[in-house]
PDB file of C-alpha atoms in Angstrom:
ATOM      1  CA  UNK U   1    -161.225 -47.077 -38.762  1.00  0.00           C
ATOM      2  CA  UNK U   2    -158.993 -44.109 -39.491  1.00  0.00           C
ATOM      3  CA  UNK U   3    -156.340 -43.397 -36.900  1.00  0.00           C
ATOM      4  CA  UNK U   4    -157.361 -39.761 -36.474  1.00  0.00           C
ATOM      5  CA  UNK U   5    -160.740 -38.433 -37.517  1.00  0.00           C
ATOM      6  CA  UNK U   6    -161.654 -34.805 -37.500  1.00  0.00           C
ATOM      7  CA  UNK U   7    -165.097 -33.297 -37.851  1.00  0.00           C
ATOM      8  CA  UNK U   8    -165.424 -32.205 -41.453  1.00  0.00           C
ATOM      9  CA  UNK U   9    -166.087 -28.555 -42.200  1.00  0.00           C
ATOM     10  CA  UNK U  10    -166.446 -26.111 -43.322  1.00  0.00           C
ATOM     11  CA  UNK U  11    -167.652 -24.046 -40.391  1.00  0.00           C
ATOM     12  CA  UNK U  12    -168.921 -20.505 -40.835  1.00  0.00           C
ATOM     13  CA  UNK U  13    -169.624 -18.452 -37.715  1.00  0.00           C
ATOM     14  CA  UNK U  14    -170.316 -14.790 -36.967  1.00  0.00           C
ATOM     15  CA  UNK U  15    -167.659 -12.718 -35.282  1.00  0.00           C
ATOM     16  CA  UNK U  16    -167.746 -13.171 -31.519  1.00  0.00           C
ATOM     17  CA  UNK U  17    -169.147 -16.703 -31.633  1.00  0.00           C
ATOM     18  CA  UNK U  18    -167.543 -19.700 -29.970  1.00  0.00           C
ATOM     19  CA  UNK U  19    -165.936 -22.129 -32.381  1.00  0.00           C
ATOM     20  CA  UNK U  20    -165.837 -25.782 -31.378  1.00  0.00           C
ATOM     21  CA  UNK U  21    -163.542 -28.216 -33.163  1.00  0.00           C
ATOM     22  CA  UNK U  22    -163.229 -31.923 -32.453  1.00  0.00           C
ATOM     23  CA  UNK U  23    -161.112 -34.962 -33.230  1.00  0.00           C
ATOM     24  CA  UNK U  24    -161.379 -38.597 -32.283  1.00  0.00           C
ATOM     25  CA  UNK U  25    -158.661 -41.178 -32.456  1.00  0.00           C
ATOM     26  CA  UNK U  26    -158.374 -44.916 -32.325  1.00  0.00           C
ATOM     27  CA  UNK U  27    -154.765 -45.437 -31.226  1.00  0.00           C
ATOM     28  CA  UNK U  28    -154.669 -45.552 -27.434  1.00  0.00           C
ATOM     29  CA  UNK U  29    -150.885 -45.081 -27.586  1.00  0.00           C
ATOM     30  CA  UNK U  30    -151.315 -41.420 -28.507  1.00  0.00           C
ATOM     31  CA  UNK U  31    -150.094 -39.378 -25.555  1.00  0.00           C
ATOM     32  CA  UNK U  32    -149.397 -35.936 -26.992  1.00  0.00           C
ATOM     33  CA  UNK U  33    -152.068 -33.799 -28.615  1.00  0.00           C
ATOM     34  CA  UNK U  34    -151.707 -30.665 -30.636  1.00  0.00           C
ATOM     35  CA  UNK U  35    -153.781 -28.183 -32.549  1.00  0.00           C
ATOM     36  CA  UNK U  36    -152.253 -26.457 -35.530  1.00  0.00           C
ATOM     37  CA  UNK U  37    -153.644 -23.551 -37.511  1.00  0.00           C
ATOM     38  CA  UNK U  38    -152.966 -23.384 -41.220  1.00  0.00           C
ATOM     39  CA  UNK U  39    -153.664 -20.320 -43.292  1.00  0.00           C
ATOM     40  CA  UNK U  40    -154.127 -20.718 -47.012  1.00  0.00           C
ATOM     41  CA  UNK U  41    -150.877 -21.716 -48.761  1.00  0.00           C
ATOM     42  CA  UNK U  42    -148.923 -21.599 -45.501  1.00  0.00           C
ATOM     43  CA  UNK U  43    -147.425 -24.245 -43.249  1.00  0.00           C
ATOM     44  CA  UNK U  44    -149.133 -25.459 -40.070  1.00  0.00           C
ATOM     45  CA  UNK U  45    -148.520 -23.273 -37.045  1.00  0.00           C
ATOM     46  CA  UNK U  46    -148.740 -24.726 -33.539  1.00  0.00           C
ATOM     47  CA  UNK U  47    -151.572 -23.290 -31.442  1.00  0.00           C
ATOM     48  CA  UNK U  48    -151.908 -25.587 -28.472  1.00  0.00           C
ATOM     49  CA  UNK U  49    -150.055 -28.571 -27.026  1.00  0.00           C
ATOM     50  CA  UNK U  50    -151.460 -30.852 -24.347  1.00  0.00           C
ATOM     51  CA  UNK U  51    -150.286 -34.024 -22.718  1.00  0.00           C
ATOM     52  CA  UNK U  52    -152.714 -35.060 -20.071  1.00  0.00           C
ATOM     53  CA  UNK U  53    -156.464 -35.321 -19.981  1.00  0.00           C
ATOM     54  CA  UNK U  54    -158.208 -32.124 -18.974  1.00  0.00           C
ATOM     55  CA  UNK U  55    -158.323 -28.558 -20.150  1.00  0.00           C
ATOM     56  CA  UNK U  56    -155.587 -26.147 -21.132  1.00  0.00           C
ATOM     57  CA  UNK U  57    -156.299 -22.506 -21.751  1.00  0.00           C
ATOM     58  CA  UNK U  58    -154.280 -19.928 -23.666  1.00  0.00           C
ATOM     59  CA  UNK U  59    -156.010 -16.634 -24.208  1.00  0.00           C
ATOM     60  CA  UNK U  60    -159.115 -17.198 -26.289  1.00  0.00           C
ATOM     61  CA  UNK U  61    -158.162 -20.823 -26.981  1.00  0.00           C
ATOM     62  CA  UNK U  62    -159.008 -23.843 -24.819  1.00  0.00           C
ATOM     63  CA  UNK U  63    -157.837 -27.350 -25.622  1.00  0.00           C
ATOM     64  CA  UNK U  64    -159.591 -30.283 -24.044  1.00  0.00           C
ATOM     65  CA  UNK U  65    -158.421 -33.885 -23.958  1.00  0.00           C
ATOM     66  CA  UNK U  66    -160.461 -36.892 -22.858  1.00  0.00           C
ATOM     67  CA  UNK U  67    -158.222 -39.929 -23.160  1.00  0.00           C
ATOM     68  CA  UNK U  68    -160.872 -42.302 -21.876  1.00  0.00           C
ATOM     69  CA  UNK U  69    -163.122 -41.371 -24.790  1.00  0.00           C
ATOM     70  CA  UNK U  70    -160.224 -40.800 -27.216  1.00  0.00           C
ATOM     71  CA  UNK U  71    -161.597 -37.363 -27.967  1.00  0.00           C
ATOM     72  CA  UNK U  72    -159.989 -33.944 -28.151  1.00  0.00           C
ATOM     73  CA  UNK U  73    -161.490 -30.517 -28.689  1.00  0.00           C
ATOM     74  CA  UNK U  74    -160.420 -26.973 -29.370  1.00  0.00           C
ATOM     75  CA  UNK U  75    -162.622 -24.047 -28.429  1.00  0.00           C
ATOM     76  CA  UNK U  76    -162.096 -20.532 -29.725  1.00  0.00           C
ATOM     77  CA  UNK U  77    -163.909 -17.856 -27.738  1.00  0.00           C
ATOM     78  CA  UNK U  78    -164.811 -14.429 -29.085  1.00  0.00           C
ATOM     79  CA  UNK U  79    -163.831 -15.518 -32.583  1.00  0.00           C
ATOM     80  CA  UNK U  80    -162.326 -12.925 -34.910  1.00  0.00           C
ATOM     81  CA  UNK U  81    -162.127 -12.769 -38.714  1.00  0.00           C
ATOM     82  CA  UNK U  82    -158.388 -13.320 -38.314  1.00  0.00           C
ATOM     83  CA  UNK U  83    -159.202 -16.761 -36.868  1.00  0.00           C
ATOM     84  CA  UNK U  84    -160.419 -17.823 -40.305  1.00  0.00           C
ATOM     85  CA  UNK U  85    -158.135 -20.722 -41.213  1.00  0.00           C
ATOM     86  CA  UNK U  86    -157.937 -24.490 -41.347  1.00  0.00           C
ATOM     87  CA  UNK U  87    -157.445 -26.118 -37.961  1.00  0.00           C
ATOM     88  CA  UNK U  88    -155.612 -29.414 -37.764  1.00  0.00           C
ATOM     89  CA  UNK U  89    -155.472 -31.754 -34.823  1.00  0.00           C
ATOM     90  CA  UNK U  90    -152.268 -33.766 -34.518  1.00  0.00           C
ATOM     91  CA  UNK U  91    -151.082 -36.490 -32.183  1.00  0.00           C
ATOM     92  CA  UNK U  92    -148.045 -38.541 -31.372  1.00  0.00           C
ATOM     93  CA  UNK U  93    -147.153 -41.500 -29.232  1.00  0.00           C
ATOM     94  CA  UNK U  94    -144.342 -41.647 -26.718  1.00  0.00           C
ATOM     95  CA  UNK U  95    -142.378 -43.964 -28.991  1.00  0.00           C
ATOM     96  CA  UNK U  96    -142.057 -42.062 -32.228  1.00  0.00           C
ATOM     97  CA  UNK U  97    -141.411 -38.625 -33.593  1.00  0.00           C
ATOM     98  CA  UNK U  98    -144.016 -38.438 -36.294  1.00  0.00           C
ATOM     99  CA  UNK U  99    -147.195 -36.445 -35.974  1.00  0.00           C
ATOM    100  CA  UNK U 100    -150.458 -38.010 -37.124  1.00  0.00           C
ATOM    101  CA  UNK U 101    -152.818 -35.362 -38.402  1.00  0.00           C
ATOM    102  CA  UNK U 102    -156.552 -35.064 -38.803  1.00  0.00           C
ATOM    103  CA  UNK U 103    -157.914 -33.946 -42.148  1.00  0.00           C
ATOM    104  CA  UNK U 104    -158.542 -30.404 -40.915  1.00  0.00           C
ATOM    105  CA  UNK U 105    -161.594 -28.222 -40.440  1.00  0.00           C
ATOM    106  CA  UNK U 106    -161.841 -24.958 -42.351  1.00  0.00           C
ATOM    107  CA  UNK U 107    -163.323 -22.156 -40.283  1.00  0.00           C
ATOM    108  CA  UNK U 108    -164.616 -18.848 -41.585  1.00  0.00           C
ATOM    109  CA  UNK U 109    -165.448 -16.091 -39.112  1.00  0.00           C
ATOM    110  CA  UNK U 110    -167.751 -13.548 -40.703  1.00  0.00           C
ATOM    111  CA  UNK U 111    -167.343  -9.898 -39.736  1.00  0.00           C
TER     112      UNK U 111
ATOM    113  CA  UNK J   1    -138.643 -14.697 -34.847  1.00  0.00           C
ATOM    114  CA  UNK J   2    -136.696 -17.593 -36.378  1.00  0.00           C
ATOM    115  CA  UNK J   3    -138.569 -19.652 -38.920  1.00  0.00           C
ATOM    116  CA  UNK J   4    -138.173 -22.597 -41.239  1.00  0.00           C
ATOM    117  CA  UNK J   5    -137.732 -21.592 -44.851  1.00  0.00           C
ATOM    118  CA  UNK J   6    -138.262 -23.686 -47.974  1.00  0.00           C
ATOM    119  CA  UNK J   7    -137.300 -23.290 -51.610  1.00  0.00           C
ATOM    120  CA  UNK J   8    -138.683 -23.258 -54.171  1.00  0.00           C
ATOM    121  CA  UNK J   9    -142.218 -22.276 -53.263  1.00  0.00           C
ATOM    122  CA  UNK J  10    -143.513 -23.940 -56.427  1.00  0.00           C
ATOM    123  CA  UNK J  11    -141.985 -26.530 -58.718  1.00  0.00           C
ATOM    124  CA  UNK J  12    -143.348 -28.070 -61.878  1.00  0.00           C
ATOM    125  CA  UNK J  13    -141.614 -31.135 -63.275  1.00  0.00           C
ATOM    126  CA  UNK J  14    -142.135 -33.870 -65.798  1.00  0.00           C
ATOM    127  CA  UNK J  15    -142.885 -37.414 -64.691  1.00  0.00           C
ATOM    128  CA  UNK J  16    -139.679 -39.387 -64.297  1.00  0.00           C
ATOM    129  CA  UNK J  17    -137.537 -36.369 -63.516  1.00  0.00           C
ATOM    130  CA  UNK J  18    -135.608 -35.905 -60.296  1.00  0.00           C
ATOM    131  CA  UNK J  19    -136.470 -33.045 -57.974  1.00  0.00           C
ATOM    132  CA  UNK J  20    -134.731 -31.676 -54.910  1.00  0.00           C
ATOM    133  CA  UNK J  21    -136.708 -29.729 -52.363  1.00  0.00           C
ATOM    134  CA  UNK J  22    -134.717 -27.548 -50.023  1.00  0.00           C
ATOM    135  CA  UNK J  23    -135.272 -26.467 -46.459  1.00  0.00           C
ATOM    136  CA  UNK J  24    -133.380 -24.323 -44.002  1.00  0.00           C
ATOM    137  CA  UNK J  25    -134.435 -25.395 -40.499  1.00  0.00           C
ATOM    138  CA  UNK J  26    -134.297 -23.112 -37.478  1.00  0.00           C
ATOM    139  CA  UNK J  27    -130.631 -22.680 -36.651  1.00  0.00           C
ATOM    140  CA  UNK J  28    -130.403 -24.326 -33.215  1.00  0.00           C
ATOM    141  CA  UNK J  29    -132.714 -27.204 -34.087  1.00  0.00           C
ATOM    142  CA  UNK J  30    -131.352 -30.701 -34.343  1.00  0.00           C
ATOM    143  CA  UNK J  31    -134.291 -32.773 -35.587  1.00  0.00           C
ATOM    144  CA  UNK J  32    -135.707 -32.400 -39.054  1.00  0.00           C
ATOM    145  CA  UNK J  33    -138.798 -33.740 -40.739  1.00  0.00           C
ATOM    146  CA  UNK J  34    -140.571 -33.911 -44.068  1.00  0.00           C
ATOM    147  CA  UNK J  35    -144.332 -34.147 -44.418  1.00  0.00           C
ATOM    148  CA  UNK J  36    -146.525 -33.966 -47.470  1.00  0.00           C
ATOM    149  CA  UNK J  37    -150.112 -32.950 -48.089  1.00  0.00           C
ATOM    150  CA  UNK J  38    -151.837 -34.100 -51.242  1.00  0.00           C
ATOM    151  CA  UNK J  39    -154.537 -31.633 -52.233  1.00  0.00           C
ATOM    152  CA  UNK J  40    -157.633 -32.157 -50.117  1.00  0.00           C
ATOM    153  CA  UNK J  41    -155.998 -34.799 -47.946  1.00  0.00           C
ATOM    154  CA  UNK J  42    -154.270 -35.016 -44.578  1.00  0.00           C
ATOM    155  CA  UNK J  43    -150.789 -33.888 -43.782  1.00  0.00           C
ATOM    156  CA  UNK J  44    -148.760 -37.123 -43.841  1.00  0.00           C
ATOM    157  CA  UNK J  45    -145.424 -37.855 -42.205  1.00  0.00           C
ATOM    158  CA  UNK J  46    -142.613 -38.914 -44.511  1.00  0.00           C
ATOM    159  CA  UNK J  47    -139.371 -38.993 -42.546  1.00  0.00           C
ATOM    160  CA  UNK J  48    -137.485 -37.701 -39.524  1.00  0.00           C
ATOM    161  CA  UNK J  49    -133.738 -37.104 -39.469  1.00  0.00           C
ATOM    162  CA  UNK J  50    -131.224 -36.627 -36.692  1.00  0.00           C
ATOM    163  CA  UNK J  51    -127.474 -36.713 -36.488  1.00  0.00           C
ATOM    164  CA  UNK J  52    -127.144 -37.336 -40.215  1.00  0.00           C
ATOM    165  CA  UNK J  53    -129.349 -40.365 -40.304  1.00  0.00           C
ATOM    166  CA  UNK J  54    -132.989 -41.263 -40.662  1.00  0.00           C
ATOM    167  CA  UNK J  55    -134.598 -41.849 -37.277  1.00  0.00           C
ATOM    168  CA  UNK J  56    -138.031 -42.800 -38.522  1.00  0.00           C
ATOM    169  CA  UNK J  57    -139.786 -43.119 -41.873  1.00  0.00           C
ATOM    170  CA  UNK J  58    -143.251 -43.936 -43.109  1.00  0.00           C
ATOM    171  CA  UNK J  59    -144.292 -46.491 -45.691  1.00  0.00           C
ATOM    172  CA  UNK J  60    -144.642 -43.644 -48.172  1.00  0.00           C
ATOM    173  CA  UNK J  61    -140.898 -42.972 -47.937  1.00  0.00           C
ATOM    174  CA  UNK J  62    -139.749 -45.657 -50.347  1.00  0.00           C
ATOM    175  CA  UNK J  63    -136.554 -46.023 -52.348  1.00  0.00           C
ATOM    176  CA  UNK J  64    -137.367 -43.125 -54.641  1.00  0.00           C
ATOM    177  CA  UNK J  65    -137.044 -40.717 -51.723  1.00  0.00           C
ATOM    178  CA  UNK J  66    -133.897 -39.670 -49.937  1.00  0.00           C
ATOM    179  CA  UNK J  67    -132.930 -36.969 -47.480  1.00  0.00           C
ATOM    180  CA  UNK J  68    -129.659 -35.265 -46.851  1.00  0.00           C
ATOM    181  CA  UNK J  69    -128.114 -32.531 -44.789  1.00  0.00           C
ATOM    182  CA  UNK J  70    -125.412 -31.455 -47.207  1.00  0.00           C
ATOM    183  CA  UNK J  71    -124.075 -28.661 -45.022  1.00  0.00           C
ATOM    184  CA  UNK J  72    -124.722 -27.031 -41.683  1.00  0.00           C
ATOM    185  CA  UNK J  73    -127.857 -25.252 -42.722  1.00  0.00           C
ATOM    186  CA  UNK J  74    -129.743 -27.036 -45.497  1.00  0.00           C
ATOM    187  CA  UNK J  75    -131.922 -30.124 -45.327  1.00  0.00           C
ATOM    188  CA  UNK J  76    -133.057 -31.616 -48.615  1.00  0.00           C
ATOM    189  CA  UNK J  77    -135.634 -34.091 -49.876  1.00  0.00           C
ATOM    190  CA  UNK J  78    -134.837 -35.750 -53.191  1.00  0.00           C
ATOM    191  CA  UNK J  79    -137.381 -37.585 -55.282  1.00  0.00           C
ATOM    192  CA  UNK J  80    -135.448 -39.608 -57.850  1.00  0.00           C
ATOM    193  CA  UNK J  81    -138.067 -40.394 -60.460  1.00  0.00           C
ATOM    194  CA  UNK J  82    -141.209 -38.412 -59.903  1.00  0.00           C
ATOM    195  CA  UNK J  83    -144.649 -39.892 -60.430  1.00  0.00           C
ATOM    196  CA  UNK J  84    -147.942 -38.131 -60.986  1.00  0.00           C
ATOM    197  CA  UNK J  85    -149.033 -39.109 -57.474  1.00  0.00           C
ATOM    198  CA  UNK J  86    -146.066 -37.252 -55.980  1.00  0.00           C
ATOM    199  CA  UNK J  87    -147.880 -34.001 -56.721  1.00  0.00           C
ATOM    200  CA  UNK J  88    -148.440 -32.466 -53.304  1.00  0.00           C
ATOM    201  CA  UNK J  89    -147.387 -29.742 -50.909  1.00  0.00           C
ATOM    202  CA  UNK J  90    -144.205 -30.778 -49.138  1.00  0.00           C
ATOM    203  CA  UNK J  91    -143.550 -29.330 -45.702  1.00  0.00           C
ATOM    204  CA  UNK J  92    -140.263 -29.309 -43.876  1.00  0.00           C
ATOM    205  CA  UNK J  93    -140.303 -29.060 -40.078  1.00  0.00           C
ATOM    206  CA  UNK J  94    -137.686 -28.874 -37.376  1.00  0.00           C
ATOM    207  CA  UNK J  95    -137.547 -29.210 -33.618  1.00  0.00           C
ATOM    208  CA  UNK J  96    -134.982 -28.300 -31.025  1.00  0.00           C
ATOM    209  CA  UNK J  97    -134.776 -31.799 -29.644  1.00  0.00           C
ATOM    210  CA  UNK J  98    -136.384 -35.092 -30.451  1.00  0.00           C
ATOM    211  CA  UNK J  99    -138.341 -35.457 -27.281  1.00  0.00           C
ATOM    212  CA  UNK J 100    -142.019 -36.147 -27.693  1.00  0.00           C
ATOM    213  CA  UNK J 101    -142.890 -32.852 -26.081  1.00  0.00           C
ATOM    214  CA  UNK J 102    -140.840 -30.838 -28.519  1.00  0.00           C
ATOM    215  CA  UNK J 103    -142.750 -28.573 -30.829  1.00  0.00           C
ATOM    216  CA  UNK J 104    -142.248 -29.122 -34.533  1.00  0.00           C
ATOM    217  CA  UNK J 105    -142.072 -25.861 -36.482  1.00  0.00           C
ATOM    218  CA  UNK J 106    -143.226 -26.042 -40.063  1.00  0.00           C
ATOM    219  CA  UNK J 107    -142.046 -24.174 -43.117  1.00  0.00           C
ATOM    220  CA  UNK J 108    -144.397 -22.639 -45.685  1.00  0.00           C
ATOM    221  CA  UNK J 109    -144.124 -25.619 -48.014  1.00  0.00           C
ATOM    222  CA  UNK J 110    -143.123 -26.361 -51.599  1.00  0.00           C
ATOM    223  CA  UNK J 111    -145.949 -27.063 -53.985  1.00  0.00           C
ATOM    224  CA  UNK J 112    -144.800 -29.800 -56.380  1.00  0.00           C
ATOM    225  CA  UNK J 113    -146.710 -30.501 -59.551  1.00  0.00           C
ATOM    226  CA  UNK J 114    -145.728 -33.530 -61.621  1.00  0.00           C
ATOM    227  CA  UNK J 115    -146.998 -33.528 -65.202  1.00  0.00           C
TER     228      UNK J 115
END
């Protein structure tokens, strides 16, 4: 089983739709959960950072963590064409510095 | 807004040649990282670096790789004898501290092609 699995894309949604992105993980030592956005030929850019189970909201973005199910989600409300990018989930344990990434989901928001 | 910069943006090299990828982390950051992303695959951790020494490395980071902070601003990744499978996008990242809650800021990457 892969350490971090991310729903494969690509996703194509109309402008204004809700985008739902998901990752599962197998390592119960993961304590810190992140979502990065990566535009074509650019580096990953941090969108959301969560530590505990539950929801965290930032503008149109909501990150959800369910540690009991080893499942995290990112929701994008009122999606815009500028949200078109690849979204990467990433995780780390409390013992190391490295981030473990999912494979990424490419999202296209159609105007 | 401060950002991580990387040079060159693209590099083409022959198999067996040495390459040095350069990064300028954000100025008040103390922890530095290299990741790579082979085309179509995940971003993979290579190494983290603090206080002029490696703090953590992955199994990918074997003897052909080395990192250095040659001065107060640059952070480099050297690949001594490149292989075809080293072709990838290499990302440098930095963070203010090494705590697990610290955000890692990524540069735009260097695309390395080994022929």
